[in-house]
CSV table of N, CA, C and O and ligand atoms in Angstrom, one decimal:
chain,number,residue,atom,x,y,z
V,1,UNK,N,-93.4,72.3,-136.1
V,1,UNK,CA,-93.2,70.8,-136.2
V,1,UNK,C,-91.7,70.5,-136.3
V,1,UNK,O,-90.9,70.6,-137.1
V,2,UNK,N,-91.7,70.0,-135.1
V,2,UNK,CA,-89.4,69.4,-135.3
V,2,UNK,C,-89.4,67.7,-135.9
V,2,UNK,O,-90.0,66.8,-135.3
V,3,UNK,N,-88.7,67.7,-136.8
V,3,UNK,CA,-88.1,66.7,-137.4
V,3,UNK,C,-88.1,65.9,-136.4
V,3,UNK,O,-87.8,66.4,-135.3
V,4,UNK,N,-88.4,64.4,-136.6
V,4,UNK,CA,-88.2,63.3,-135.7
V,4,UNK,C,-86.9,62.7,-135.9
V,4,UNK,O,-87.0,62.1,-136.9
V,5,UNK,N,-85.5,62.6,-135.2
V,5,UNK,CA,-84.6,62.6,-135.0
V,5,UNK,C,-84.4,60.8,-134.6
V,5,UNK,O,-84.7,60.4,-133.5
V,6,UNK,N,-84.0,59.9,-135.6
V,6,UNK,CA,-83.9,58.9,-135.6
V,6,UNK,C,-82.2,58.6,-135.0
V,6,UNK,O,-81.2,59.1,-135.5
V,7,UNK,N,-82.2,57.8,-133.7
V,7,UNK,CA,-80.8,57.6,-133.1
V,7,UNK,C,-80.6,56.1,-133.0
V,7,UNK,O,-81.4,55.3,-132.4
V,8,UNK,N,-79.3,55.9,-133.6
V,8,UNK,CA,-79.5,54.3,-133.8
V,8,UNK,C,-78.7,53.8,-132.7
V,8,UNK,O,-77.5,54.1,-132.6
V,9,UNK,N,-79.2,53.1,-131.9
V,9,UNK,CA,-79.1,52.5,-131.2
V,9,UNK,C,-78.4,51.2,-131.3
V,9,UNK,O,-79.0,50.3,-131.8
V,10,UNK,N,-77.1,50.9,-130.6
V,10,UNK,CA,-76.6,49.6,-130.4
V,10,UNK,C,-76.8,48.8,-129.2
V,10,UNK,O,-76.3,49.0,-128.1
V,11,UNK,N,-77.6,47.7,-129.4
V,11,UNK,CA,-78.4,46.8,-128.7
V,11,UNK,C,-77.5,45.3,-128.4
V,11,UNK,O,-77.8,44.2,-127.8
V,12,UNK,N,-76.2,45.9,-129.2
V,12,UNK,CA,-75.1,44.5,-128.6
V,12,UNK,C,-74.3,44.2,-127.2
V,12,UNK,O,-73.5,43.4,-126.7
V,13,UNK,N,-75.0,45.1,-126.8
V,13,UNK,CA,-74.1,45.2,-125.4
V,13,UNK,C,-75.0,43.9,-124.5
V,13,UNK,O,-76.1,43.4,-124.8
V,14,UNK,N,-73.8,43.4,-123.1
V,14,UNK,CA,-74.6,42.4,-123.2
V,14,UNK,C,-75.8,42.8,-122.1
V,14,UNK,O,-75.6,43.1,-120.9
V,15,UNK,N,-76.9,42.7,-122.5
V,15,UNK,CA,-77.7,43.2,-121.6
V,15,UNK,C,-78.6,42.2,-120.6
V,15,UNK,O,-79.4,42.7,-119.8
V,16,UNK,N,-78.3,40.8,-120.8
V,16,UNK,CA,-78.4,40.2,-120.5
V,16,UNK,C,-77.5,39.1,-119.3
V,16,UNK,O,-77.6,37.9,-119.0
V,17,UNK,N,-76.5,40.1,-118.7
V,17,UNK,CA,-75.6,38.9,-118.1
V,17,UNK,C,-76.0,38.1,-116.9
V,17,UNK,O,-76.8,38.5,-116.1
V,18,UNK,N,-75.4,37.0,-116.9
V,18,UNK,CA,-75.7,36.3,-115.7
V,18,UNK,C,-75.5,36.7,-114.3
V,18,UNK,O,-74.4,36.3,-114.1
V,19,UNK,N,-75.8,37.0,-113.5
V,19,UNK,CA,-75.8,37.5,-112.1
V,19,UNK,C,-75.3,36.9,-111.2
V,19,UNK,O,-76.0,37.2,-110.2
V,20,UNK,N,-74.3,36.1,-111.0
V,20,UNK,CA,-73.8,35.0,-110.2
V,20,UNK,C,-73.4,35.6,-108.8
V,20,UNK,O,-72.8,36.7,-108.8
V,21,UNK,N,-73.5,35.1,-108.0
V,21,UNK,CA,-73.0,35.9,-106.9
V,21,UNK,C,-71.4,36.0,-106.6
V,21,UNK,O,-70.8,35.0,-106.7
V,22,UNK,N,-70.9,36.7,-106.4
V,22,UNK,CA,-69.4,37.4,-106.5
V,22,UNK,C,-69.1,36.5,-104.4
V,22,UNK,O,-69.5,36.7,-103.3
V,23,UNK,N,-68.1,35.3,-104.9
V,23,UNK,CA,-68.3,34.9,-103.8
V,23,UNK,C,-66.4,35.7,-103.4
V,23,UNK,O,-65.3,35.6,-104.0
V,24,UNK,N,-66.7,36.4,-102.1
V,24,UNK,CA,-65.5,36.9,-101.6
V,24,UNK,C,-64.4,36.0,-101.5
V,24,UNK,O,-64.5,34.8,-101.7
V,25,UNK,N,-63.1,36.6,-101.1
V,25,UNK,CA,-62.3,36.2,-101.4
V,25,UNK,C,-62.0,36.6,-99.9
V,25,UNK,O,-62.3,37.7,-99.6
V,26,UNK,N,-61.2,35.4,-98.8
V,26,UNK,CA,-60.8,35.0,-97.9
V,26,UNK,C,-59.0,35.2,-97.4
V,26,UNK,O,-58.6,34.2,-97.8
V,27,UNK,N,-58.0,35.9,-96.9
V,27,UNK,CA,-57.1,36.0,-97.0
V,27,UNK,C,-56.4,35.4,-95.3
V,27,UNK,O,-56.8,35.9,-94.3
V,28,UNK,N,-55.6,34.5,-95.3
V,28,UNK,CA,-54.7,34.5,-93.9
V,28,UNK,C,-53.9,35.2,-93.6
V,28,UNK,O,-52.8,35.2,-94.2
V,29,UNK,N,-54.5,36.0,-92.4
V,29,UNK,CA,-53.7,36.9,-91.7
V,29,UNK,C,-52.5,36.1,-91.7
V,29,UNK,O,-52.0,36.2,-92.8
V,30,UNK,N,-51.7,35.2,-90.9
V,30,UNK,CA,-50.7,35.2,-90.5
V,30,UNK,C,-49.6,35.2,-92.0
V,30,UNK,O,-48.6,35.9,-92.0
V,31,UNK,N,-50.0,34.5,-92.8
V,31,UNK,CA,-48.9,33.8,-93.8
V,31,UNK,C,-49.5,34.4,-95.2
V,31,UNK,O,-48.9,34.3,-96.3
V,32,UNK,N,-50.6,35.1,-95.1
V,32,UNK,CA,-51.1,36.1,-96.3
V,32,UNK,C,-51.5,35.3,-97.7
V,32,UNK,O,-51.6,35.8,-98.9
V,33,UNK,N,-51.8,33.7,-97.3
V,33,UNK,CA,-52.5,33.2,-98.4
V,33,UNK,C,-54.2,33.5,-98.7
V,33,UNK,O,-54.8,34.1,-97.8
V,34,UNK,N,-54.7,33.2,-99.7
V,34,UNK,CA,-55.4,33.7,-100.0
V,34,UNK,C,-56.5,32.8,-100.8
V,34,UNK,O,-56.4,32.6,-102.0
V,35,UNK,N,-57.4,32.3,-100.2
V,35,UNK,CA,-58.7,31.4,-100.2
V,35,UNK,C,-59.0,32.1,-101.8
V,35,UNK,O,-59.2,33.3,-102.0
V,36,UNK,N,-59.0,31.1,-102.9
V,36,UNK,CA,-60.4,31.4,-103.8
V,36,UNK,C,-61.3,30.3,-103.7
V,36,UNK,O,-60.9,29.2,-103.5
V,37,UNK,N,-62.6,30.9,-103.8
V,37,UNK,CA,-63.7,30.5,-103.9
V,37,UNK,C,-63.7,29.4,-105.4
V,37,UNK,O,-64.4,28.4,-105.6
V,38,UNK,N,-62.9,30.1,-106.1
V,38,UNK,CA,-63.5,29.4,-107.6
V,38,UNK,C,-62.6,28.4,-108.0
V,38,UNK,O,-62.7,27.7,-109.1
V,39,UNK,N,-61.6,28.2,-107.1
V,39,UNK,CA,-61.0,27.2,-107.2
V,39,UNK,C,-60.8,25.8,-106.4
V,39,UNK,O,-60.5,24.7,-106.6
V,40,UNK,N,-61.4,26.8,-105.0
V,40,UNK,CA,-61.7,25.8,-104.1
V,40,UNK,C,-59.7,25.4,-103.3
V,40,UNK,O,-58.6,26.0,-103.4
V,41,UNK,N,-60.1,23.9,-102.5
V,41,UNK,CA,-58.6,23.4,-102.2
V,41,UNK,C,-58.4,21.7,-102.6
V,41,UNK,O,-58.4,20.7,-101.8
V,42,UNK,N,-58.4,21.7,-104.1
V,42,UNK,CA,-58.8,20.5,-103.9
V,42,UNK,C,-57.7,19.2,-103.1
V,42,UNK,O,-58.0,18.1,-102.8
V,43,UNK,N,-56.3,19.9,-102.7
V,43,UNK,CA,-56.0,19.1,-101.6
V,43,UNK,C,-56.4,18.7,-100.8
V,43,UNK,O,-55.9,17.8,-100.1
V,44,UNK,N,-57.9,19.6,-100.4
V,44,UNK,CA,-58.3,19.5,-99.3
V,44,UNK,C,-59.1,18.6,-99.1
V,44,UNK,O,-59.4,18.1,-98.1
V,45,UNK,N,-59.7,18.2,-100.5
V,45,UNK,CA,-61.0,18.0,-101.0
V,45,UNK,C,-62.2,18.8,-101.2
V,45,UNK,O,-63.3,18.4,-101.4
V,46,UNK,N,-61.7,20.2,-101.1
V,46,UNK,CA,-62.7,20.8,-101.1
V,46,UNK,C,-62.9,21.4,-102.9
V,46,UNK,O,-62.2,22.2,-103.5
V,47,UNK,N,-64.1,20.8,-103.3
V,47,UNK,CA,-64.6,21.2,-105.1
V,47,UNK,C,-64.6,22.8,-105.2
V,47,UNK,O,-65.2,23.6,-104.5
V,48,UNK,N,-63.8,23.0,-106.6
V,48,UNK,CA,-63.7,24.2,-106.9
V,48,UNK,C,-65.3,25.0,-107.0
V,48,UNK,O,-66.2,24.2,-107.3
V,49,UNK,N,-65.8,26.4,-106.7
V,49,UNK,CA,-66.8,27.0,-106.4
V,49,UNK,C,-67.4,26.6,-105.1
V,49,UNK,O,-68.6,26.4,-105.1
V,50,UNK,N,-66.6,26.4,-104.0
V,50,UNK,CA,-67.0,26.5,-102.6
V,50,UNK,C,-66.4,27.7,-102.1
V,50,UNK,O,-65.3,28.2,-102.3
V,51,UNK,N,-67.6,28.1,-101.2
V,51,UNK,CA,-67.6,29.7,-100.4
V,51,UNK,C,-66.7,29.4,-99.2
V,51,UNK,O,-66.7,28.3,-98.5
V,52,UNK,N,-66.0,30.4,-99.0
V,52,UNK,CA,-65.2,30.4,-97.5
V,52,UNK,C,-66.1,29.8,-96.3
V,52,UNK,O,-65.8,29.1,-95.3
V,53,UNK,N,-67.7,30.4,-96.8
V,53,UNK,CA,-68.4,29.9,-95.2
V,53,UNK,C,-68.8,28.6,-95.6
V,53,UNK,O,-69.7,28.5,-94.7
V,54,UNK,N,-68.8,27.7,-96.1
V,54,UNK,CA,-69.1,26.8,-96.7
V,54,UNK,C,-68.1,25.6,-96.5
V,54,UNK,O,-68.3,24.5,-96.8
V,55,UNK,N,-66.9,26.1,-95.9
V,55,UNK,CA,-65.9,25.3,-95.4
V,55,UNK,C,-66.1,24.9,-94.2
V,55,UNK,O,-66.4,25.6,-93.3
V,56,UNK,N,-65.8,23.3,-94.4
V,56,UNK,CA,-66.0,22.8,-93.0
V,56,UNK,C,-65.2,23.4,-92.0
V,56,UNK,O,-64.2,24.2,-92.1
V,57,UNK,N,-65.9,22.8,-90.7
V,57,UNK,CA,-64.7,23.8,-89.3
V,57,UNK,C,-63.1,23.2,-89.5
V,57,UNK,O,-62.0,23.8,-89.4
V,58,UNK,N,-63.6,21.9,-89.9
V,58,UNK,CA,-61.8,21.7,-89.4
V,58,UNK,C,-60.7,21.9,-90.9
V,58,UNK,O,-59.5,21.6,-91.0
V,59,UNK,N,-61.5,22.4,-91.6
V,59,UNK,CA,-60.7,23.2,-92.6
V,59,UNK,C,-59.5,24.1,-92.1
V,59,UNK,O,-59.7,25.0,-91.3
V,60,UNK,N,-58.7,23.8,-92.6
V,60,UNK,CA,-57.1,25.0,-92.3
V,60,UNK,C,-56.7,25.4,-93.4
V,60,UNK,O,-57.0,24.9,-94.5
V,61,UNK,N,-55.5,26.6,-93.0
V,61,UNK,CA,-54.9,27.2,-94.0
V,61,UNK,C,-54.0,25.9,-94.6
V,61,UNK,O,-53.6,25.0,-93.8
V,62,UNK,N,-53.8,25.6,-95.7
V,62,UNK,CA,-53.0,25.0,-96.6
V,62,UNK,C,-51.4,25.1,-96.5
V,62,UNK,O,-50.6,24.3,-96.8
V,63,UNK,N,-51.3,26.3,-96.0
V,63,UNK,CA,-50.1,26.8,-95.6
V,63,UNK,C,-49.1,26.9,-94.3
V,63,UNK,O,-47.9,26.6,-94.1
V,64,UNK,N,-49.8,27.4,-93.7
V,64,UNK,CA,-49.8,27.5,-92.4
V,64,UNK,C,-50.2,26.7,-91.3
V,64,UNK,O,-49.7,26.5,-90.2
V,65,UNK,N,-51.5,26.2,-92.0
V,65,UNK,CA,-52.6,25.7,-90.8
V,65,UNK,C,-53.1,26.3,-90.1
V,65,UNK,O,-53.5,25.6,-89.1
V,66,UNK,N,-53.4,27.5,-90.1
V,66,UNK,CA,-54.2,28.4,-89.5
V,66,UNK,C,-55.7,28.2,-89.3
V,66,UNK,O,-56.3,28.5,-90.3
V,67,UNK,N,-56.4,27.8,-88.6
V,67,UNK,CA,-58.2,27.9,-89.1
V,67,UNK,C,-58.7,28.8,-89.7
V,67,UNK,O,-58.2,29.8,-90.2
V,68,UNK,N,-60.0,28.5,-89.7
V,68,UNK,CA,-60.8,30.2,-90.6
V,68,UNK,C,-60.9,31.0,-89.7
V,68,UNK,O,-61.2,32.1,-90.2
V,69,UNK,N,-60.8,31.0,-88.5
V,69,UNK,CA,-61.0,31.9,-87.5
V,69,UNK,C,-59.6,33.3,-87.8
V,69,UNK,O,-59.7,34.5,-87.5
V,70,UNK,N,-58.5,32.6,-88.5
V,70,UNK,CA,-57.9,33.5,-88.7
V,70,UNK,C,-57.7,34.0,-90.2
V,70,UNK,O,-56.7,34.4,-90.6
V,71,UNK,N,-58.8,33.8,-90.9
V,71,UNK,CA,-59.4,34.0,-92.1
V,71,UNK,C,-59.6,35.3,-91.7
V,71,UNK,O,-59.9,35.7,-90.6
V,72,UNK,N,-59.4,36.4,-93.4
V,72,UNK,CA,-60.6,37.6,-93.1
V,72,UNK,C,-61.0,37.9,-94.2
V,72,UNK,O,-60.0,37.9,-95.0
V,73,UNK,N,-62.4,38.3,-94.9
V,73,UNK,CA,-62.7,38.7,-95.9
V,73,UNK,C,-61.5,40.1,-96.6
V,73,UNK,O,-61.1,41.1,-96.1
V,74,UNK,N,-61.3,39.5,-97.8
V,74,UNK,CA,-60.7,40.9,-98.4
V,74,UNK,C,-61.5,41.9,-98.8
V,74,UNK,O,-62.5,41.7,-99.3
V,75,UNK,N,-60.9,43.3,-98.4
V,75,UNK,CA,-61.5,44.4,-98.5
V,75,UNK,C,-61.7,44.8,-100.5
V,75,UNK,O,-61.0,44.7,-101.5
V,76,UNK,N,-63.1,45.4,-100.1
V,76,UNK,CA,-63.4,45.6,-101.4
V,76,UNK,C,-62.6,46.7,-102.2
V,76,UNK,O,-62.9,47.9,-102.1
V,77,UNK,N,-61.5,46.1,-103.1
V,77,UNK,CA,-60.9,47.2,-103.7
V,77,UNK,C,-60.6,46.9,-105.3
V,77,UNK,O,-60.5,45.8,-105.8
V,78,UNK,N,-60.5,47.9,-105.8
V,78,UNK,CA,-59.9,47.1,-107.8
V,78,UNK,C,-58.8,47.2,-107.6
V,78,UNK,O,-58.0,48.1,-107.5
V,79,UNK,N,-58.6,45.4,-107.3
V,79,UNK,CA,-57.2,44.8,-107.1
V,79,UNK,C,-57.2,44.4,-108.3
V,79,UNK,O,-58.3,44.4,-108.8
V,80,UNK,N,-56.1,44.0,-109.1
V,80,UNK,CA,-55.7,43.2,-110.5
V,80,UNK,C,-56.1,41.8,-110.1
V,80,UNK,O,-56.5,42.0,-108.9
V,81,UNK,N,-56.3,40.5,-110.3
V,81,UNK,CA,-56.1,39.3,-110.0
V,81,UNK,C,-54.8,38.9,-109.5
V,81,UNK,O,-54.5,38.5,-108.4
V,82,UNK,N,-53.8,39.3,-110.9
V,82,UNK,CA,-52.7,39.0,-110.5
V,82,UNK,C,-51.8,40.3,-110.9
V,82,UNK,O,-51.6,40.8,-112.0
V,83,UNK,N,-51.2,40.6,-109.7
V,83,UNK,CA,-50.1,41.8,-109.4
V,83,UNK,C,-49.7,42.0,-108.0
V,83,UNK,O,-50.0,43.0,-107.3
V,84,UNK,N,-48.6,40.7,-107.6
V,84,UNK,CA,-48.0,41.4,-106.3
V,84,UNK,C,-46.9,41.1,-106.1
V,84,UNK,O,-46.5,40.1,-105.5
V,85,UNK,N,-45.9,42.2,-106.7
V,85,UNK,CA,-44.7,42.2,-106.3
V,85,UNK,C,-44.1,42.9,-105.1
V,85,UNK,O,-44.4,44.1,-104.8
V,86,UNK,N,-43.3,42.1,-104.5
V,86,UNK,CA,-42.9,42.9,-103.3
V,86,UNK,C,-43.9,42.8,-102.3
V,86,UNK,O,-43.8,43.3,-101.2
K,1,LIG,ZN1,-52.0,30.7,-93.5
């Protein structure tokens, strides 16, 4: 007969998190700006939590004026938010 081995368990973790979809992040090739989703442009008019594809056609770069055509999704990597010097 082996002892029943009671293991306590921490149940604070959140096990419950919200699942939101992770909407990518858009960068311009030419001038290297960089579309968020979660902020949106509201120069543009466009309301913070709009998707790159979700932007009208005649949407342009803010910067440049590039279209989305020269938009490209950023590659999936663990970038910081913010870190770019140089
Ligand atoms: Zn641009």
């Amino acid at each position: 007969m082996n002892p029943i081995s009671f293991k306590s368990v921490f149940v604070g973790m959140w096990s419950h998190v919200l699942n939101t979809n992770e909407k990518k992040h858009h960068h311009c090739i030419p001038c290297g700006y960089t579309y968020d989703p979660v902020e949106g442009d509201p120069d543009y008019g466009i309301p913070p939590g709009t998707a790159f594809e979700d932007l009208p056609d005649s949407w342009v770069c803010p910067i440049c004026g590039a279209s989305k055509e020269m938009f490209e999704p950023d590659h999936e990597s663990h970038n910081p938010a913010h870190g770019g010097a140089g």
